[in-house]
CSV table of C-alpha atoms in Angstrom, one decimal:
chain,number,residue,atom,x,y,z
A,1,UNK,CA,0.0,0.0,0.0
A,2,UNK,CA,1.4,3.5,-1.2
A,3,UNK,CA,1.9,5.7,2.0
A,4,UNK,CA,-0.5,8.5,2.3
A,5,UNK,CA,-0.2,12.4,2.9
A,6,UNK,CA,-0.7,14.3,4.9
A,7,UNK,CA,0.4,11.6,7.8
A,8,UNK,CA,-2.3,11.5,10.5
A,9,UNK,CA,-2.0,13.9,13.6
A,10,UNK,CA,1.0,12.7,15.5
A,11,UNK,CA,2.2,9.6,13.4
A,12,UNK,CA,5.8,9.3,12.5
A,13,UNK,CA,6.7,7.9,8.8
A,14,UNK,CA,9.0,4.9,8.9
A,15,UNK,CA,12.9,5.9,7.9
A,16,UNK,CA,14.7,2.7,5.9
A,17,UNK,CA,18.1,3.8,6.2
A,18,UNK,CA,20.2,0.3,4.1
A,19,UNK,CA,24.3,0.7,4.9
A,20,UNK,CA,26.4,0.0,2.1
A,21,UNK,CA,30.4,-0.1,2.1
A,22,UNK,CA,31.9,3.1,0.4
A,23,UNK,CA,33.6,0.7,-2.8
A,24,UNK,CA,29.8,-0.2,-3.6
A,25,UNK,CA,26.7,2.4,-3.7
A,26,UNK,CA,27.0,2.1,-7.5
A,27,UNK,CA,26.5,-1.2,-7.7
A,28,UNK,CA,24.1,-1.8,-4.7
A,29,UNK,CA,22.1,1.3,-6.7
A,30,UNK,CA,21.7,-1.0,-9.7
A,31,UNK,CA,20.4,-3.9,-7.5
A,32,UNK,CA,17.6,-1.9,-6.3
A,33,UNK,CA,16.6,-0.2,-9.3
A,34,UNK,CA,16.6,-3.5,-11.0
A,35,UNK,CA,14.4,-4.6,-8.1
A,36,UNK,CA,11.8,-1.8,-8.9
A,37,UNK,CA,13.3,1.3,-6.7
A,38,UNK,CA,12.6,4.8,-8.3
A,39,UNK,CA,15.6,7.2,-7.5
A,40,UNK,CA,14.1,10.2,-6.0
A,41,UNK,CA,15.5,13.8,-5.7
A,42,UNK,CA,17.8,14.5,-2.8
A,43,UNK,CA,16.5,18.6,-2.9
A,44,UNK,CA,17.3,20.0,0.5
A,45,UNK,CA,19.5,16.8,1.9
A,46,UNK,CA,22.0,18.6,4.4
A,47,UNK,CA,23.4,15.5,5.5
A,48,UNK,CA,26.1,15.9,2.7
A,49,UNK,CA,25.0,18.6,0.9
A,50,UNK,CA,25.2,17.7,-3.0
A,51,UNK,CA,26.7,14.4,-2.4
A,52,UNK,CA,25.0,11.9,-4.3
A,53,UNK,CA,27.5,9.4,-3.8
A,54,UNK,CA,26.9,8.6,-0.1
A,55,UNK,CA,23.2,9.3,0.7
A,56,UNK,CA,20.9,8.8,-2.4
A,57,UNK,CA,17.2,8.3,-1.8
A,58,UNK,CA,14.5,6.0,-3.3
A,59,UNK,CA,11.3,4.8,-3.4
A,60,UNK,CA,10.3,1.1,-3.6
A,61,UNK,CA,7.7,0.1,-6.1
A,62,UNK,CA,4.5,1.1,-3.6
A,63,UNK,CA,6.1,4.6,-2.7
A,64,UNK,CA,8.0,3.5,0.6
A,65,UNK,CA,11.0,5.8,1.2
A,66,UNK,CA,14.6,4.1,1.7
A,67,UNK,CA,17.9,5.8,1.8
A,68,UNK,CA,21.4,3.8,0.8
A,69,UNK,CA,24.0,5.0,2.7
A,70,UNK,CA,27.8,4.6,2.1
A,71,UNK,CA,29.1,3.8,5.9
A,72,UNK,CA,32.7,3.1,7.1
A,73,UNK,CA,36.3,3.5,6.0
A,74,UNK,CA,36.8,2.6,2.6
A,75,UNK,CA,39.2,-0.9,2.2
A,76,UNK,CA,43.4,0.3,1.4
Protein backbone atom coordinates (compact mmCIF):
# COMPACT_ATOMS: atom_id res chain seq x y z
CA UNK A 1 0.00 0.00 0.00
CA UNK A 2 1.36 3.55 -1.15
CA UNK A 3 1.90 5.72 1.96
CA UNK A 4 -0.52 8.49 2.33
CA UNK A 5 -0.23 12.43 2.86
CA UNK A 6 -0.73 14.26 4.88
CA UNK A 7 0.43 11.63 7.82
CA UNK A 8 -2.26 11.48 10.54
CA UNK A 9 -2.00 13.95 13.56
CA UNK A 10 1.04 12.73 15.52
CA UNK A 11 2.20 9.64 13.45
CA UNK A 12 5.85 9.26 12.46
CA UNK A 13 6.70 7.86 8.84
CA UNK A 14 9.04 4.90 8.91
CA UNK A 15 12.92 5.94 7.89
CA UNK A 16 14.70 2.74 5.89
CA UNK A 17 18.15 3.76 6.17
CA UNK A 18 20.16 0.32 4.05
CA UNK A 19 24.26 0.70 4.92
CA UNK A 20 26.41 0.00 2.12
CA UNK A 21 30.40 -0.13 2.15
CA UNK A 22 31.91 3.08 0.44
CA UNK A 23 33.55 0.68 -2.77
CA UNK A 24 29.83 -0.23 -3.57
CA UNK A 25 26.70 2.42 -3.72
CA UNK A 26 26.97 2.07 -7.50
CA UNK A 27 26.50 -1.18 -7.68
CA UNK A 28 24.11 -1.82 -4.71
CA UNK A 29 22.14 1.30 -6.69
CA UNK A 30 21.75 -0.95 -9.68
CA UNK A 31 20.40 -3.94 -7.45
CA UNK A 32 17.57 -1.89 -6.32
CA UNK A 33 16.65 -0.24 -9.34
CA UNK A 34 16.55 -3.46 -11.01
CA UNK A 35 14.37 -4.61 -8.11
CA UNK A 36 11.77 -1.82 -8.89
CA UNK A 37 13.34 1.26 -6.68
CA UNK A 38 12.63 4.77 -8.28
CA UNK A 39 15.56 7.24 -7.51
CA UNK A 40 14.08 10.21 -5.98
CA UNK A 41 15.50 13.78 -5.71
CA UNK A 42 17.82 14.51 -2.75
CA UNK A 43 16.52 18.56 -2.93
CA UNK A 44 17.33 19.97 0.47
CA UNK A 45 19.53 16.82 1.95
CA UNK A 46 22.04 18.62 4.38
CA UNK A 47 23.45 15.52 5.51
CA UNK A 48 26.07 15.94 2.73
CA UNK A 49 24.99 18.61 0.86
CA UNK A 50 25.21 17.72 -2.97
CA UNK A 51 26.65 14.37 -2.36
CA UNK A 52 25.03 11.87 -4.26
CA UNK A 53 27.53 9.38 -3.81
CA UNK A 54 26.86 8.60 -0.07
CA UNK A 55 23.16 9.26 0.69
CA UNK A 56 20.86 8.78 -2.40
CA UNK A 57 17.20 8.32 -1.79
CA UNK A 58 14.53 6.00 -3.32
CA UNK A 59 11.29 4.81 -3.40
CA UNK A 60 10.34 1.13 -3.59
CA UNK A 61 7.69 0.12 -6.10
CA UNK A 62 4.55 1.06 -3.57
CA UNK A 63 6.07 4.65 -2.75
CA UNK A 64 8.03 3.54 0.55
CA UNK A 65 11.05 5.75 1.19
CA UNK A 66 14.61 4.10 1.72
CA UNK A 67 17.85 5.77 1.82
CA UNK A 68 21.42 3.81 0.75
CA UNK A 69 24.04 5.03 2.67
CA UNK A 70 27.81 4.62 2.05
CA UNK A 71 29.10 3.81 5.95
CA UNK A 72 32.74 3.05 7.13
CA UNK A 73 36.26 3.51 6.03
CA UNK A 74 36.80 2.64 2.60
CA UNK A 75 39.20 -0.93 2.22
CA UNK A 76 43.36 0.34 1.37
Amino acid sequence: MPPSWPLPEGSEPSHLQILVTPETPDQAEREAVARGARPVAAEGDTFHTGSRTTRRRYADPAGHAFVLAAFGVPAG
